[in-house]
Amino acid sequence: MASTSAEIIAFLLTISGWVLVSSTLPTDYWKVSTIDGTVITTATYWANLWKTCVTDSTGISNCKDFPSMLALDGYIQACRGLMISAVCLGFFGAIFGLVGMKCTKVGGSDQTKAKIACLAGLIFILSGLCSMTSCSLYANRITSEFFDPSFVAQKYELGAALFIGWAGASLCIIGGSIFCFSIAENSTSPRRGYAYNGATSVMSSRTKVHNSVPEKTPPKHFDKNAYV
């Protein structure tokens, strides 16, 4: 029962983490222009993995998609690949997690389902690591440019999408670890043995009932000479 509850908790954690990781791809604010050292802010610059935009003081945004994938910086291409891999791995991990849970009716025996659940945990851990690496790589580029005194272009700060990605990656790694520990619990838990004594035949039960009832001896009939 405890193992089943742990698997349900792990599944909820991993699904929540996968949803958060998936939501970071269309999120706009991966990096936002800093207001450090500026007195009057007339426009806000922000960008994600797909486009760069500027919002003026009236709230109107003008966006420009990245023109060519091959002309992009290497870290943006790496972040794109890692995030797409994280989303795909999370999808397959959710399917294996459903099959490997004890509360489902598919997957075979308990040992087979435990192996499938462990595989789902490894997939979710790999998905979380991909998302964590992508967000960390993007954040490292932002911070290195921010603290570089020789960098004279527009400086940025960490956007909300990075924190969402880190949170989702952490949930995937924690839930995947719980899935992996479920196979150890199933291997160490003793299996109960049930002794089968066989079905009692109808003839034997009748014999027991017949033996339990005392036999009634018929009355003896005496001849007339017995009283003389």
mmCIF file of C-alpha atoms in Angstrom:
data_model
loop_
_atom_site.group_PDB
_atom_site.id
_atom_site.type_symbol
_atom_site.label_atom_id
_atom_site.label_comp_id
_atom_site.label_asym_id
_atom_site.label_seq_id
_atom_site.Cartn_x
_atom_site.Cartn_y
_atom_site.Cartn_z
ATOM 1 C CA MET A 1 0.000 0.000 0.000
ATOM 2 C CA ALA A 2 2.842 2.380 0.806
ATOM 3 C CA SER A 3 4.504 1.637 -2.517
ATOM 4 C CA THR A 4 1.281 2.382 -4.375
ATOM 5 C CA SER A 5 0.890 5.717 -2.594
ATOM 6 C CA ALA A 6 4.506 6.602 -3.383
ATOM 7 C CA GLU A 7 3.961 5.814 -7.058
ATOM 8 C CA ILE A 8 0.850 7.998 -7.176
ATOM 9 C CA ILE A 9 2.748 10.880 -5.562
ATOM 10 C CA ALA A 10 5.654 10.379 -7.964
ATOM 11 C CA PHE A 11 3.300 10.370 -10.944
ATOM 12 C CA LEU A 12 1.646 13.619 -9.831
ATOM 13 C CA LEU A 13 5.030 15.258 -9.285
ATOM 14 C CA THR A 14 6.402 14.200 -12.653
ATOM 15 C CA ILE A 15 3.275 15.205 -14.558
ATOM 16 C CA SER A 16 3.277 18.611 -12.843
ATOM 17 C CA GLY A 17 6.956 19.057 -13.661
ATOM 18 C CA TRP A 18 6.420 18.016 -17.271
ATOM 19 C CA VAL A 19 3.588 20.531 -17.646
ATOM 20 C CA LEU A 20 5.799 23.298 -16.245
ATOM 21 C CA VAL A 21 8.666 22.350 -18.538
ATOM 22 C CA SER A 22 6.339 22.296 -21.542
ATOM 23 C CA SER A 23 4.933 25.716 -20.648
ATOM 24 C CA THR A 24 8.390 27.314 -20.791
ATOM 25 C CA LEU A 25 8.703 26.821 -24.558
ATOM 26 C CA PRO A 26 5.966 29.319 -25.557
ATOM 27 C CA THR A 27 6.668 31.624 -22.620
ATOM 28 C CA ASP A 28 7.876 35.038 -23.757
ATOM 29 C CA TYR A 29 10.086 36.246 -20.949
ATOM 30 C CA TRP A 30 13.247 34.166 -20.997
ATOM 31 C CA LYS A 31 15.254 37.345 -20.540
ATOM 32 C CA VAL A 32 14.147 40.911 -19.834
ATOM 33 C CA SER A 33 16.124 44.120 -20.279
ATOM 34 C CA THR A 34 17.579 45.469 -17.063
ATOM 35 C CA ILE A 35 16.776 48.888 -15.652
ATOM 36 C CA ASP A 36 20.019 49.054 -13.696
ATOM 37 C CA GLY A 37 21.660 52.452 -14.137
ATOM 38 C CA THR A 38 18.812 53.955 -16.163
ATOM 39 C CA VAL A 39 16.753 56.924 -15.002
ATOM 40 C CA ILE A 40 13.926 56.876 -17.535
ATOM 41 C CA THR A 41 12.748 53.659 -19.153
ATOM 42 C CA THR A 42 11.096 54.221 -22.510
ATOM 43 C CA ALA A 43 11.095 50.642 -23.780
ATOM 44 C CA THR A 44 11.446 47.118 -22.426
ATOM 45 C CA TYR A 45 13.341 44.507 -24.398
ATOM 46 C CA TRP A 46 12.631 40.834 -23.893
ATOM 47 C CA ALA A 47 13.336 37.616 -25.772
ATOM 48 C CA ASN A 48 12.809 33.869 -25.699
ATOM 49 C CA LEU A 49 14.040 30.939 -27.754
ATOM 50 C CA TRP A 50 12.091 31.952 -30.841
ATOM 51 C CA LYS A 51 11.935 35.738 -31.096
ATOM 52 C CA THR A 52 13.065 39.039 -29.658
ATOM 53 C CA CYS A 53 10.624 41.845 -28.864
ATOM 54 C CA VAL A 54 10.449 45.399 -27.612
ATOM 55 C CA THR A 55 7.555 47.000 -25.721
ATOM 56 C CA ASP A 56 7.303 50.781 -25.628
ATOM 57 C CA SER A 57 5.854 52.969 -22.906
ATOM 58 C CA THR A 58 2.367 52.770 -24.439
ATOM 59 C CA GLY A 59 2.311 48.961 -24.128
ATOM 60 C CA ILE A 60 2.649 48.207 -27.837
ATOM 61 C CA SER A 61 5.001 45.319 -28.598
ATOM 62 C CA ASN A 62 6.950 44.775 -31.777
ATOM 63 C CA CYS A 63 8.459 41.336 -32.221
ATOM 64 C CA LYS A 64 10.938 39.929 -34.672
ATOM 65 C CA ASP A 65 11.415 36.208 -35.194
ATOM 66 C CA PHE A 66 14.908 34.868 -35.468
ATOM 67 C CA PRO A 67 15.620 34.871 -39.216
ATOM 68 C CA SER A 68 17.599 31.652 -39.567
ATOM 69 C CA MET A 69 18.209 28.709 -37.311
ATOM 70 C CA LEU A 70 21.732 28.241 -38.657
ATOM 71 C CA ALA A 71 22.584 31.880 -37.990
ATOM 72 C CA LEU A 72 21.606 31.691 -34.326
ATOM 73 C CA ASP A 73 24.025 31.629 -31.458
ATOM 74 C CA GLY A 74 25.116 28.180 -30.357
ATOM 75 C CA TYR A 75 23.621 28.434 -26.887
ATOM 76 C CA ILE A 76 20.137 29.203 -28.272
ATOM 77 C CA GLN A 77 20.286 26.185 -30.569
ATOM 78 C CA ALA A 78 21.421 24.005 -27.669
ATOM 79 C CA CYS A 79 18.625 25.321 -25.444
ATOM 80 C CA ARG A 80 16.043 24.632 -28.126
ATOM 81 C CA GLY A 81 17.206 21.066 -28.597
ATOM 82 C CA LEU A 82 17.377 20.365 -24.868
ATOM 83 C CA MET A 83 13.911 21.763 -24.151
ATOM 84 C CA ILE A 84 12.293 19.863 -27.025
ATOM 85 C CA SER A 85 14.041 16.697 -25.842
ATOM 86 C CA ALA A 86 12.786 17.313 -22.296
ATOM 87 C CA VAL A 87 9.187 17.637 -23.496
ATOM 88 C CA CYS A 88 9.389 14.487 -25.656
ATOM 89 C CA LEU A 89 11.019 12.452 -22.895
ATOM 90 C CA GLY A 90 8.375 13.588 -20.423
ATOM 91 C CA PHE A 91 5.633 12.419 -22.792
ATOM 92 C CA PHE A 92 7.068 8.912 -23.056
ATOM 93 C CA GLY A 93 7.816 8.880 -19.337
ATOM 94 C CA ALA A 94 4.157 9.610 -18.572
ATOM 95 C CA ILE A 95 3.064 6.652 -20.718
ATOM 96 C CA PHE A 96 5.522 4.264 -19.063
ATOM 97 C CA GLY A 97 4.559 5.617 -15.662
ATOM 98 C CA LEU A 98 0.885 4.825 -16.238
ATOM 99 C CA VAL A 99 1.707 1.298 -17.368
ATOM 100 C CA GLY A 100 4.135 0.634 -14.515
ATOM 101 C CA MET A 101 1.954 1.821 -11.642
ATOM 102 C CA LYS A 102 0.399 -0.856 -9.442
ATOM 103 C CA CYS A 103 -3.010 0.800 -9.490
ATOM 104 C CA THR A 104 -3.384 0.202 -13.242
ATOM 105 C CA LYS A 105 -4.519 -3.051 -14.828
ATOM 106 C CA VAL A 106 -1.942 -3.221 -17.624
ATOM 107 C CA GLY A 107 1.732 -4.106 -17.596
ATOM 108 C CA GLY A 108 1.795 -7.732 -16.475
ATOM 109 C CA SER A 109 3.079 -9.020 -13.150
ATOM 110 C CA ASP A 110 4.272 -6.895 -10.234
ATOM 111 C CA GLN A 111 7.928 -7.417 -11.094
ATOM 112 C CA THR A 112 7.378 -6.392 -14.708
ATOM 113 C CA LYS A 113 5.398 -3.323 -13.659
ATOM 114 C CA ALA A 114 8.167 -2.382 -11.210
ATOM 115 C CA LYS A 115 10.736 -2.492 -14.009
ATOM 116 C CA ILE A 116 8.521 -0.354 -16.232
ATOM 117 C CA ALA A 117 8.043 2.152 -13.400
ATOM 118 C CA CYS A 118 11.819 2.298 -12.894
ATOM 119 C CA LEU A 119 12.261 2.943 -16.620
ATOM 120 C CA ALA A 120 9.711 5.759 -16.393
ATOM 121 C CA GLY A 121 11.650 7.224 -13.479
ATOM 122 C CA LEU A 122 14.897 7.194 -15.453
ATOM 123 C CA ILE A 123 13.175 8.890 -18.401
ATOM 124 C CA PHE A 124 11.744 11.606 -16.163
ATOM 125 C CA ILE A 125 15.128 12.158 -14.521
ATOM 126 C CA LEU A 126 16.706 12.542 -17.958
ATOM 127 C CA SER A 127 13.925 14.951 -18.950
ATOM 128 C CA GLY A 128 14.524 17.034 -15.835
ATOM 129 C CA LEU A 129 18.264 17.111 -16.465
ATOM 130 C CA CYS A 130 17.702 18.320 -20.034
ATOM 131 C CA SER A 131 15.441 21.123 -18.848
ATOM 132 C CA MET A 132 17.789 22.024 -16.005
ATOM 133 C CA THR A 133 20.770 22.163 -18.365
ATOM 134 C CA SER A 134 18.910 24.294 -20.885
ATOM 135 C CA CYS A 135 17.743 26.869 -18.343
ATOM 136 C CA SER A 136 21.134 26.965 -16.635
ATOM 137 C CA LEU A 137 22.952 27.432 -19.941
ATOM 138 C CA TYR A 138 20.662 30.315 -20.914
ATOM 139 C CA ALA A 139 20.976 31.908 -17.467
ATOM 140 C CA ASN A 140 24.767 31.562 -17.552
ATOM 141 C CA ARG A 141 24.891 33.522 -20.810
ATOM 142 C CA ILE A 142 22.712 36.283 -19.338
ATOM 143 C CA THR A 143 24.733 36.611 -16.143
ATOM 144 C CA SER A 144 28.075 36.501 -17.938
ATOM 145 C CA GLU A 145 27.016 39.384 -20.194
ATOM 146 C CA PHE A 146 25.526 41.316 -17.279
ATOM 147 C CA PHE A 147 28.694 41.227 -15.176
ATOM 148 C CA ASP A 148 31.067 41.743 -18.113
ATOM 149 C CA PRO A 149 32.306 45.362 -17.992
ATOM 150 C CA SER A 150 33.445 45.256 -21.616
ATOM 151 C CA PHE A 151 29.968 44.264 -22.891
ATOM 152 C CA VAL A 152 28.389 47.483 -24.214
ATOM 153 C CA ALA A 153 25.219 46.100 -25.820
ATOM 154 C CA GLN A 154 21.827 45.757 -24.165
ATOM 155 C CA LYS A 155 22.063 43.809 -20.913
ATOM 156 C CA TYR A 156 19.340 41.501 -19.685
ATOM 157 C CA GLU A 157 18.134 39.877 -16.481
ATOM 158 C CA LEU A 158 16.679 36.455 -15.794
ATOM 159 C CA GLY A 159 13.116 36.039 -16.995
ATOM 160 C CA ALA A 160 10.199 34.195 -15.437
ATOM 161 C CA ALA A 161 10.478 31.274 -17.871
ATOM 162 C CA LEU A 162 13.830 30.239 -16.415
ATOM 163 C CA PHE A 163 12.428 29.906 -12.903
ATOM 164 C CA ILE A 164 9.444 27.939 -14.217
ATOM 165 C CA GLY A 165 11.812 25.637 -16.081
ATOM 166 C CA TRP A 166 13.967 25.083 -12.996
ATOM 167 C CA ALA A 167 10.897 24.290 -10.891
ATOM 168 C CA GLY A 168 9.555 21.822 -13.469
ATOM 169 C CA ALA A 169 12.945 20.141 -13.827
ATOM 170 C CA SER A 170 13.209 19.726 -10.054
ATOM 171 C CA LEU A 171 9.768 18.110 -9.870
ATOM 172 C CA CYS A 172 10.639 15.709 -12.700
ATOM 173 C CA ILE A 173 13.889 14.673 -11.014
ATOM 174 C CA ILE A 174 12.248 14.181 -7.593
ATOM 175 C CA GLY A 175 9.303 12.210 -9.004
ATOM 176 C CA GLY A 176 11.576 10.125 -11.220
ATOM 177 C CA SER A 177 13.745 9.237 -8.235
ATOM 178 C CA ILE A 178 10.686 8.004 -6.340
ATOM 179 C CA PHE A 179 9.746 5.852 -9.337
ATOM 180 C CA CYS A 180 13.243 4.336 -9.349
ATOM 181 C CA PHE A 181 13.064 3.503 -5.645
ATOM 182 C CA SER A 182 9.790 1.635 -6.189
ATOM 183 C CA ILE A 183 11.607 -1.292 -7.821
ATOM 184 C CA ALA A 184 13.816 -1.650 -4.734
ATOM 185 C CA GLU A 185 10.759 -1.731 -2.464
ATOM 186 C CA ASN A 186 9.116 -4.418 -4.581
ATOM 187 C CA SER A 187 12.245 -6.585 -4.551
ATOM 188 C CA THR A 188 12.752 -6.375 -0.768
ATOM 189 C CA SER A 189 9.123 -6.838 0.257
ATOM 190 C CA PRO A 190 8.392 -10.495 1.130
ATOM 191 C CA ARG A 191 5.736 -12.243 -0.890
ATOM 192 C CA ARG A 192 3.014 -13.947 1.066
ATOM 193 C CA GLY A 193 2.603 -17.641 0.455
ATOM 194 C CA TYR A 194 -0.768 -19.289 0.548
ATOM 195 C CA ALA A 195 -1.030 -23.014 1.283
ATOM 196 C CA TYR A 196 -3.569 -24.866 -0.787
ATOM 197 C CA ASN A 197 -4.971 -27.883 0.973
ATOM 198 C CA GLY A 198 -7.156 -28.972 -1.876
ATOM 199 C CA ALA A 199 -10.896 -29.032 -2.170
ATOM 200 C CA THR A 200 -12.736 -31.365 0.105
ATOM 201 C CA SER A 201 -14.633 -33.943 -1.867
ATOM 202 C CA VAL A 202 -18.307 -34.479 -1.401
ATOM 203 C CA MET A 203 -17.813 -38.122 -0.479
ATOM 204 C CA SER A 204 -15.324 -37.302 2.279
ATOM 205 C CA SER A 205 -17.644 -34.676 3.776
ATOM 206 C CA ARG A 206 -20.482 -37.135 3.734
ATOM 207 C CA THR A 207 -18.258 -39.707 5.395
ATOM 208 C CA LYS A 208 -17.377 -37.254 8.167
ATOM 209 C CA VAL A 209 -21.024 -36.447 8.766
ATOM 210 C CA HIS A 210 -21.913 -40.113 8.764
ATOM 211 C CA ASN A 211 -19.171 -40.945 11.234
ATOM 212 C CA SER A 212 -20.142 -38.112 13.560
ATOM 213 C CA VAL A 213 -23.735 -39.366 13.892
ATOM 214 C CA PRO A 214 -23.961 -42.322 16.286
ATOM 215 C CA GLU A 215 -25.282 -45.484 14.777
ATOM 216 C CA LYS A 216 -28.678 -46.568 15.946
ATOM 217 C CA THR A 217 -28.767 -50.296 16.631
ATOM 218 C CA PRO A 218 -32.054 -51.924 15.757
ATOM 219 C CA PRO A 219 -34.024 -53.327 18.674
ATOM 220 C CA LYS A 220 -33.490 -56.935 19.360
ATOM 221 C CA HIS A 221 -36.453 -59.227 19.133
ATOM 222 C CA PHE A 222 -36.461 -61.986 21.728
ATOM 223 C CA ASP A 223 -38.219 -65.250 21.481
ATOM 224 C CA LYS A 224 -40.806 -66.415 24.000
ATOM 225 C CA ASN A 225 -38.352 -68.908 25.529
ATOM 226 C CA ALA A 226 -36.073 -66.031 26.611
ATOM 227 C CA TYR A 227 -38.466 -65.007 29.392
ATOM 228 C CA VAL A 228 -38.838 -68.538 30.769
#
